XYZ file of C-alpha atoms in Angstrom:
533
model
C 3.913 -7.120 22.357
C 3.755 -3.708 20.077
C 2.539 -1.655 23.308
C 5.793 -2.544 25.243
C 7.968 -1.858 22.694
C 6.131 1.919 22.750
C 6.934 1.547 26.613
C 11.167 0.966 25.994
C 10.426 3.358 23.806
C 9.723 5.983 26.162
C 13.121 6.949 27.710
C 13.935 8.832 24.116
C 11.711 11.923 25.765
C 13.895 12.097 28.966
C 16.682 12.005 26.921
C 15.700 14.663 24.445
C 15.862 18.865 24.428
C 12.903 19.381 26.555
C 10.444 20.599 24.592
C 11.233 21.090 20.515
C 12.315 16.641 20.457
C 8.900 15.208 21.871
C 6.831 17.879 19.607
C 9.182 16.863 16.756
C 7.612 12.797 17.833
C 4.379 14.173 18.318
C 3.772 15.882 15.024
C 6.043 13.744 12.716
C 3.774 10.727 14.780
C 0.203 12.380 14.221
C 1.017 13.342 10.784
C 1.812 10.060 9.249
C -0.992 8.316 11.452
C -3.194 9.977 8.682
C -1.611 7.663 6.137
C -1.633 4.999 7.993
C -5.051 4.926 9.113
C -6.100 6.807 5.399
C -4.614 3.098 3.878
C -4.999 0.816 6.339
C -8.836 1.613 7.353
C -10.212 2.008 4.268
C -10.371 -1.389 2.780
C -12.299 -2.639 5.063
C -14.593 0.261 4.389
C -14.837 -0.693 0.607
C -17.824 -2.486 1.044
C -20.085 -0.213 2.430
C -18.776 2.528 0.238
C -19.504 1.139 -2.528
C -22.467 0.082 -1.276
C -23.707 4.261 -0.636
C -21.875 5.575 -3.281
C -23.054 2.709 -5.984
C -19.617 2.460 -7.861
C -18.257 -0.288 -9.716
C -16.049 -2.435 -9.720
C -14.118 -0.215 -12.017
C -14.757 2.339 -9.831
C -13.586 0.604 -6.626
C -9.556 -0.091 -8.356
C -9.979 3.629 -9.490
C -10.862 5.298 -6.046
C -7.764 2.753 -4.374
C -5.452 3.473 -7.351
C -5.858 7.316 -7.839
C -4.217 7.711 -4.833
C -1.556 5.361 -5.067
C -0.986 6.164 -8.936
C -0.362 10.075 -7.607
C 2.249 8.740 -4.672
C 4.104 6.144 -6.323
C 5.262 8.866 -8.541
C 5.616 12.162 -6.727
C 6.697 10.607 -3.562
C 10.465 11.168 -4.422
C 9.868 14.576 -5.944
C 8.320 15.494 -2.653
C 11.101 14.440 -0.561
C 13.336 16.372 -2.871
C 11.466 19.288 -2.902
C 11.768 18.765 0.869
C 15.327 19.525 1.470
C 15.467 22.198 -0.849
C 12.701 24.089 0.479
C 12.744 23.316 3.903
C 11.478 20.018 5.408
C 8.885 21.481 7.182
C 7.610 24.029 4.984
C 6.382 21.203 2.295
C 5.690 18.818 5.119
C 2.702 21.680 6.715
C 1.737 22.022 3.035
C 0.933 18.552 2.335
C -0.803 18.378 5.396
C -3.073 21.008 4.660
C -3.933 19.462 0.556
C -4.263 15.996 2.303
C -6.448 17.178 4.880
C -8.369 19.545 2.473
C -8.674 16.571 -0.324
C -10.053 14.360 2.573
C -12.880 17.032 3.431
C -13.809 16.123 0.076
C -13.254 12.370 0.401
C -15.814 13.045 3.438
C -18.295 14.309 1.802
C -18.450 12.965 -1.762
C -21.071 12.541 -3.533
C -20.500 10.128 -6.409
C -17.965 8.091 -6.523
C -16.801 10.099 -9.660
C -15.997 12.991 -7.006
C -14.481 11.340 -4.741
C -11.795 9.520 -7.261
C -11.176 13.066 -7.551
C -10.533 13.906 -4.543
C -8.007 10.861 -4.371
C -5.945 12.576 -6.534
C -5.555 15.451 -4.505
C -5.847 13.255 -1.075
C -2.440 11.434 -3.270
C -0.685 14.492 -4.185
C -0.831 16.417 -0.517
C 0.366 12.336 1.107
C 3.730 12.955 -2.119
C 4.961 16.213 -0.094
C 3.182 14.997 3.242
C 4.550 11.252 4.212
C 8.186 11.687 3.171
C 8.596 14.821 5.227
C 7.928 12.853 9.003
C 11.183 10.562 8.395
C 13.056 14.192 7.254
C 12.617 16.327 9.761
C 13.196 13.020 12.541
C 16.803 12.810 10.645
C 17.544 16.455 10.675
C 16.043 17.426 13.673
C 18.094 14.517 16.165
C 21.460 13.530 16.303
C 23.020 10.313 15.593
C 23.122 9.434 19.069
C 19.474 9.784 19.769
C 18.512 9.371 16.301
C 18.281 5.798 16.388
C 15.979 6.077 19.738
C 13.328 8.987 17.997
C 12.412 6.562 15.114
C 12.038 3.045 17.340
C 9.081 5.577 18.535
C 8.095 6.890 15.691
C 8.007 3.034 14.312
C 6.491 1.689 17.381
C 3.743 4.472 17.549
C 2.513 4.147 14.063
C 2.619 0.712 14.069
C -0.615 0.770 16.664
C -2.417 3.193 14.482
C -1.166 0.405 11.217
C -2.824 -2.306 13.313
C -5.664 -0.346 15.203
C -6.915 1.437 11.482
C -8.484 -1.575 10.474
C -10.744 -1.967 13.256
C -11.494 1.723 13.067
C -12.120 1.334 9.490
C -14.939 -1.646 10.510
C -16.524 -0.255 12.730
C -16.838 3.053 11.209
C -18.627 1.094 7.864
C -21.012 -0.978 10.425
C -21.736 2.288 12.277
C -22.555 3.793 8.380
C -20.638 5.809 8.578
C -17.638 5.209 5.913
C -17.061 8.838 5.550
C -14.978 8.910 8.939
C -12.605 6.934 7.969
C -11.805 10.608 6.272
C -12.968 12.674 8.477
C -11.040 11.088 11.575
C -7.685 13.473 9.386
C -9.558 16.312 9.524
C -8.563 17.001 13.730
C -5.356 14.758 13.416
C -4.382 17.805 10.369
C -5.248 20.240 12.225
C -3.514 19.241 15.841
C 0.180 18.556 13.725
C -0.672 22.123 11.805
C -0.651 23.873 14.660
C 2.504 21.705 16.761
C 4.795 22.391 13.159
C 3.627 26.150 13.092
C 4.271 27.046 17.498
C 6.639 23.674 18.030
C 9.196 22.775 15.666
C 12.086 24.292 13.677
C 12.441 24.746 9.738
C 15.586 22.521 8.484
C 16.440 21.893 4.871
C 19.193 20.594 2.843
C 21.459 23.957 2.223
C 24.030 21.523 -0.044
C 21.806 21.402 -2.812
C 21.831 23.316 -5.853
C 20.891 21.279 -8.243
C 17.081 21.334 -9.825
C 14.181 19.065 -9.070
C 13.184 16.806 -11.367
C 10.034 17.610 -12.606
C 10.211 16.526 -16.093
C 10.498 12.870 -14.685
C 7.726 13.329 -12.515
C 5.777 14.430 -15.452
C 7.001 11.241 -17.364
C 6.526 8.598 -14.530
C 3.383 9.785 -13.757
C 1.927 9.966 -17.165
C 3.431 6.205 -17.660
C 1.753 4.648 -14.460
C -1.797 7.009 -15.501
C -2.085 4.527 -18.928
C -0.892 1.726 -18.132
C -3.357 2.697 -14.681
C -6.269 3.211 -17.348
C -5.590 0.146 -20.621
C -5.371 -2.597 -17.488
C -8.487 -1.321 -16.217
C -10.481 -0.476 -18.507
C -10.316 -3.651 -20.033
C -13.090 -5.544 -18.722
C -15.709 -2.861 -19.948
C -13.708 -1.443 -22.921
C -13.141 -4.843 -25.217
C -9.401 -6.304 -26.007
C -10.437 -4.572 -28.970
C -10.878 -1.007 -28.224
C -8.604 1.025 -29.488
C -8.139 2.821 -26.455
C -6.836 0.286 -24.753
C -3.660 0.149 -26.547
C -2.820 4.001 -27.077
C -3.359 4.162 -23.452
C -0.916 1.196 -22.431
C 1.548 1.957 -24.904
C 1.430 5.751 -24.328
C 2.008 4.313 -20.428
C 5.495 2.194 -21.910
C 6.626 4.876 -23.464
C 6.322 7.660 -21.025
C 8.174 4.825 -18.570
C 10.145 4.719 -21.623
C 11.357 8.112 -22.295
C 10.959 8.421 -18.055
C 14.091 6.097 -17.787
C 16.506 8.227 -20.456
C 15.498 11.233 -18.237
C 17.224 9.251 -15.065
C 20.252 8.626 -17.523
C 20.867 12.043 -18.665
C 19.803 14.109 -16.295
C 22.210 16.186 -13.525
C 20.115 15.801 -11.002
C 17.431 12.268 -11.119
C 14.813 11.655 -8.736
C 16.336 7.435 -9.255
C 20.036 7.606 -9.719
C 20.564 4.440 -12.822
C 23.558 3.897 -11.034
C 22.812 2.451 -7.857
C 21.244 0.013 -10.083
C 24.474 -1.466 -11.221
C 24.590 -3.619 -7.622
C 22.753 -6.782 -7.855
C 22.176 -6.196 -4.207
C 19.988 -2.718 -5.043
C 18.308 -4.078 -8.088
C 17.071 -7.772 -6.573
C 15.301 -6.008 -3.258
C 13.934 -3.535 -5.280
C 13.046 -5.946 -7.842
C 11.514 -8.730 -4.993
C 9.464 -4.866 -3.552
C 7.638 -4.854 -6.644
C 6.799 -9.007 -7.055
C 6.369 -8.933 -2.693
C 4.276 -5.975 -2.521
C 2.013 -5.552 -5.315
C 0.671 -9.646 -4.135
C 0.182 -7.591 -0.883
C -1.690 -5.025 -2.293
C -3.430 -6.415 -4.850
C -4.369 -9.454 -2.361
C -5.603 -7.626 0.808
C -8.012 -5.691 -1.773
C -9.566 -8.456 -2.365
C -9.681 -10.996 1.561
C -11.862 -7.934 2.621
C -14.148 -8.222 -0.031
C -14.162 -11.428 0.087
C -14.565 -11.769 4.427
C -17.868 -9.554 3.446
C -19.094 -9.750 0.265
C -19.149 -13.363 -0.378
C -18.632 -14.592 3.429
C -20.996 -12.609 5.289
C -18.266 -11.043 7.241
C -19.482 -7.915 9.743
C -17.137 -5.148 8.488
C -15.979 -5.012 11.864
C -15.161 -8.008 12.481
C -12.940 -8.568 8.565
C -11.281 -5.801 10.618
C -10.396 -7.900 12.754
C -9.595 -11.012 10.337
C -6.411 -9.502 9.425
C -4.257 -9.316 12.856
C -2.354 -11.508 13.955
C -1.123 -10.209 10.547
C -0.137 -6.883 11.683
C 0.668 -8.249 15.554
C 3.304 -11.120 13.644
C 4.608 -7.862 11.454
C 5.387 -5.352 14.269
C 5.938 -8.390 16.601
C 9.378 -10.381 15.278
C 10.334 -7.607 12.671
C 13.147 -7.027 15.140
C 13.596 -10.173 15.539
C 13.628 -10.344 11.729
C 16.254 -7.296 12.048
C 18.596 -9.482 14.431
C 18.789 -12.306 12.263
C 19.381 -10.074 9.357
C 22.288 -8.118 10.581
C 24.177 -11.651 11.983
C 23.491 -13.699 8.869
C 23.061 -11.543 5.974
C 19.269 -10.807 4.379
C 19.508 -13.078 1.633
C 18.182 -16.350 3.765
C 15.291 -14.294 4.829
C 14.338 -12.346 1.522
C 13.603 -16.173 0.217
C 12.495 -17.480 3.243
C 10.144 -14.862 3.672
C 8.115 -14.245 1.151
C 8.816 -18.126 -0.189
C 5.818 -18.576 3.038
C 3.828 -15.379 2.468
C 3.376 -17.218 -1.015
C 2.567 -20.042 0.821
C 0.237 -17.950 2.708
C -1.976 -16.790 -0.466
C -1.672 -20.281 -1.155
C -3.147 -21.493 1.488
C -6.324 -18.908 1.478
C -7.005 -20.056 -2.193
C -8.232 -23.294 -1.086
C -11.055 -21.679 0.854
C -14.556 -22.058 -0.655
C -17.982 -20.783 0.671
C -18.387 -20.703 4.357
C -21.199 -20.022 6.961
C -19.412 -17.495 8.193
C -16.709 -15.988 10.820
C -17.816 -18.068 12.701
C -15.703 -20.205 11.064
C -12.987 -18.027 10.396
C -10.398 -19.492 12.706
C -10.424 -23.498 10.434
C -10.012 -21.355 7.043
C -8.827 -18.276 6.447
C -7.410 -17.905 9.744
C -4.203 -20.690 9.159
C -3.215 -18.465 5.739
C -3.403 -15.000 6.877
C -0.803 -16.251 9.815
C 1.394 -18.279 7.365
C 1.722 -14.976 5.526
C 1.794 -12.576 8.662
C 4.932 -15.289 9.318
C 6.565 -14.670 6.091
C 6.373 -11.109 5.929
C 7.694 -10.490 9.169
C 10.102 -12.326 8.541
C 10.797 -10.038 5.092
C 10.702 -6.601 5.930
C 14.077 -5.741 8.137
C 15.710 -7.875 5.953
C 14.759 -5.915 2.855
C 15.854 -2.746 4.748
C 18.710 -3.257 5.572
C 19.469 -5.261 2.471
C 18.610 -2.136 0.661
C 20.383 0.517 2.900
C 23.821 -2.015 3.298
C 23.711 -1.825 -0.779
C 25.023 1.377 -1.718
C 27.028 4.185 -0.269
C 26.193 5.684 2.967
C 26.145 9.019 0.560
C 23.243 7.265 -1.618
C 20.779 6.298 1.443
C 18.892 7.819 1.705
C 17.887 7.951 -1.554
C 17.985 3.767 -1.884
C 15.314 4.105 0.865
C 13.050 6.278 -1.013
C 13.637 4.479 -3.916
C 12.730 1.427 -2.531
C 9.119 2.620 -0.464
C 8.613 4.496 -4.951
C 9.275 1.442 -5.696
C 6.466 -0.162 -3.256
C 3.988 1.990 -3.905
C 4.043 1.448 -8.361
C 4.259 -2.816 -6.763
C 0.484 -1.309 -5.631
C -0.576 1.185 -8.796
C 0.645 -1.784 -10.385
C -0.547 -5.330 -9.424
C -4.553 -3.396 -8.584
C -4.851 -2.309 -11.641
C -3.840 -5.955 -13.990
C -5.048 -7.821 -11.532
C -7.834 -6.135 -10.576
C -8.536 -6.650 -14.247
C -8.027 -10.567 -14.199
C -10.763 -10.265 -10.918
C -13.197 -8.795 -12.820
C -13.375 -10.789 -16.357
C -13.031 -14.166 -14.195
C -16.350 -13.488 -11.958
C -18.293 -12.178 -15.013
C -16.683 -15.910 -16.035
C -17.636 -17.965 -13.149
C -21.066 -15.548 -12.101
C -22.569 -17.268 -15.783
C -20.821 -20.307 -15.361
C -22.362 -20.633 -11.540
C -26.105 -18.929 -13.335
C -25.962 -21.676 -16.055
C -28.111 -24.251 -14.697
C -30.617 -21.683 -13.125
C -33.731 -20.484 -14.948
C -33.633 -16.669 -15.981
C -35.313 -14.905 -17.854
C -32.844 -13.465 -21.232
C -33.612 -10.378 -19.507
C -32.715 -11.809 -15.980
C -29.861 -13.142 -17.747
C -28.525 -10.011 -19.494
C -29.636 -7.389 -16.434
C -27.128 -10.198 -14.237
C -24.711 -10.000 -16.711
C -24.990 -6.768 -17.739
C -24.467 -5.883 -13.148
C -21.497 -7.853 -12.795
C -18.920 -5.825 -12.595
C -20.099 -4.247 -9.148
C -18.188 -7.877 -7.633
C -19.687 -9.122 -4.900
C -21.810 -6.299 -5.202
C -23.874 -7.399 -8.251
C -27.453 -7.586 -7.380
C -30.481 -8.894 -9.706
C -33.158 -7.062 -8.830
C -35.827 -8.820 -12.096
C -36.232 -11.985 -13.992
C -35.874 -14.210 -11.256
C -38.661 -16.159 -9.921
C -39.133 -15.467 -5.939
C -37.709 -19.785 -5.087
C -34.583 -18.938 -7.479
C -33.354 -15.582 -5.304
C -31.517 -17.661 -2.915
C -30.115 -19.635 -5.474
C -28.623 -16.595 -7.530
C -27.553 -15.009 -4.664
C -25.268 -17.827 -3.865
C -24.073 -17.840 -7.569
C -23.184 -14.943 -6.262
C -20.918 -15.614 -3.760
C -19.524 -18.655 -5.456
C -17.944 -16.570 -8.165
C -16.896 -13.771 -5.958
C -14.895 -17.305 -4.078
C -14.129 -18.139 -7.633
C -13.117 -15.191 -8.219
C -10.575 -14.427 -4.772
C -9.512 -18.288 -5.758
C -7.665 -16.876 -8.683
C -6.664 -13.602 -7.145
C -4.973 -15.910 -4.749
C -3.211 -17.948 -6.238
C -1.286 -15.029 -8.149
C -0.703 -13.760 -6.101
C 1.176 -16.353 -4.423
C 3.242 -16.625 -7.932
C 4.253 -13.469 -7.313
C 5.574 -13.688 -3.859
C 7.459 -16.823 -4.751
C 8.595 -14.818 -7.755
C 10.296 -12.078 -5.683
C 12.002 -14.891 -2.878
C 13.952 -15.754 -6.713
C 14.328 -12.590 -7.282
C 16.512 -12.426 -3.635
C 17.794 -16.059 -5.197
C 19.575 -14.326 -7.603
C 20.443 -11.412 -7.258
C 21.056 -10.610 -3.531
C 24.257 -11.147 -2.201
C 26.025 -12.706 0.380
C 27.825 -11.470 3.186
C 31.376 -12.092 4.008
C 32.285 -13.442 7.883
C 33.268 -9.479 8.284
C 28.839 -9.065 7.976
C 29.878 -7.297 4.436
C 28.439 -7.736 1.278
C 30.910 -9.168 -1.739
C 29.417 -5.521 -3.169
C 30.199 -3.602 0.185
C 33.665 -5.064 -0.111
C 34.214 -3.705 -2.760
C 33.516 0.045 -2.005
C 35.292 -0.755 0.986
C 38.569 -1.546 -1.100
C 37.934 1.522 -3.880
C-alpha cells in the first residue's frame, strides 16, 4: 500500500520543471531519510550498542535523550534561522553537522563520547529537519505543492518502515555503528545535489530578531528536568543535585514562558493557545507522543533482552504499526475533513491506550514463535489507534489558527512532540530503573546467593535487561538467576506499558474536553468566529 501511494505520486514529477523540481524533491527526501532512519533504526540496535559499549540503563536513556533534547529545544529556532538567513544554506549546514556528528557516533569509543556526539547530532537535526518541507513549500507553486508534499511523505514513510528492519539486520551482524555511518553517503549526496541543483530561498519579510534567549532558556529547562529525573535512580531522592536540577529546569521553563509573552518575535507565540483546539491538540500530542516514544523504546529492549528475539526479528515486530499508520492515514484524514477531527482524536488515542494495555499482559514468552498470540494483538490495536489519530491531529492543529500562523502552529506541534519524548523517556525511564531494581530483588529472594553475589547483582541492576552476574552464583543456580533477570524486566515493561496506556487515555481526554466540534460547514466555532471578525 505504501509503494502504491508512492507510485500514485510519481506523476508529480512529470508536471514539475524538468530538473529543478525533481532535484528539490530528491534532496529533501534524502536528507529527511537520514533523520527517519536514525530515529527508527536506533531503538532496535540499542541492545547491541549497550552490550558493546557496556552502557548502563541511565546511559542508554541519555543516548536517546541527548539527541531529542537538542532537537526539541532548537527545532523552532532552526526553522526561523532558515527563513531569515536562507533555507538552503541553513539546511546544508544542518546536514553537514548531522553528518559529522553521525561519523563521531559511528566511531564512538565510549558511551560518554557517544552521548556528546548525539548532542551535536541533535543540533544538526534542529537545523536540518525543518528545512525539508520549508524548501518544498518555498519552491513549488500552490497547485503543485500538495503533490510534491505527498511524494515526500510517501517516500519518507517507506524509509521509516524500513528503518527498524535495517537497524535489526545491522545489529545482528555486529554492525550497529552502521546505523550512524549510513548517514555519510546519504548526507554527502544530498549536499552535492543541493549545492549544484537547488535554488536558495528566504523570507524577505522577516526583519525581527531570532529568539535566541528563548532557545537558551528552553534548552536549560529541558536539560535540567532530564538530568534530574534520569539521575534519581543513581543519586537518590535525598540528593540535593536532584532537587537543584529539577528546580532549575522549572525556573528556566518559567522564564522561557515570560520571554515568549514579552518578546516581539517569540519562537512560540502564546496567543495561539487562546484557541481551545490548539491547546487541546498540543496537550494531546504531549501525552500521546510521550507514550509512543517511551513505549517503543522499552518494547525493543523487552523483545531482545527478555523475550530472546533476534534484533532483526525485533525490527520486524512493529511492522504492523508502521503499515497501519501509512495505509490508513489518508482515510483518517478524509474522515477528519468530512466529519471533523474531534471524534477521531478521542477514538484513536483510546485505542492506542488499549494497545499498550494489551501488551502489558504479556509475560515471559518462549521467543518469537509466540509473537502472533502475545505482542501482535497489542501492536495491531496500538497501530490502528495511531493511524486514526495522526492525520486528524495535523488537520486540527492547522485548522485551529489563522492561515498566517499555519507554519508556526505546525512547528510548535512538532516541537511539542519532541519535547514529549524527552520528558517521557526521562521520567518513565527513571521509574523503570527503580522498578527493575525492586523486581530483581523480589525474583531472586528465593535463590541461594552469597552475600557478595547478591550485592553485586543489585549493583548491576541499572543495566536493566543487560544485567549479568559474574560471581557468587553456584552453577546449578545460574539458569534461575538468568530467568529472574528476565522476569524482572518483564515486570518493568508491564509498569511502563500501563503508564503509556494512562498517558494515551489522558490525551483522549484532552481531545474530548478541548477540541471543538465542527458545524455542518466544516468549521470549528473558533474558525467561524475568526471568519465573522
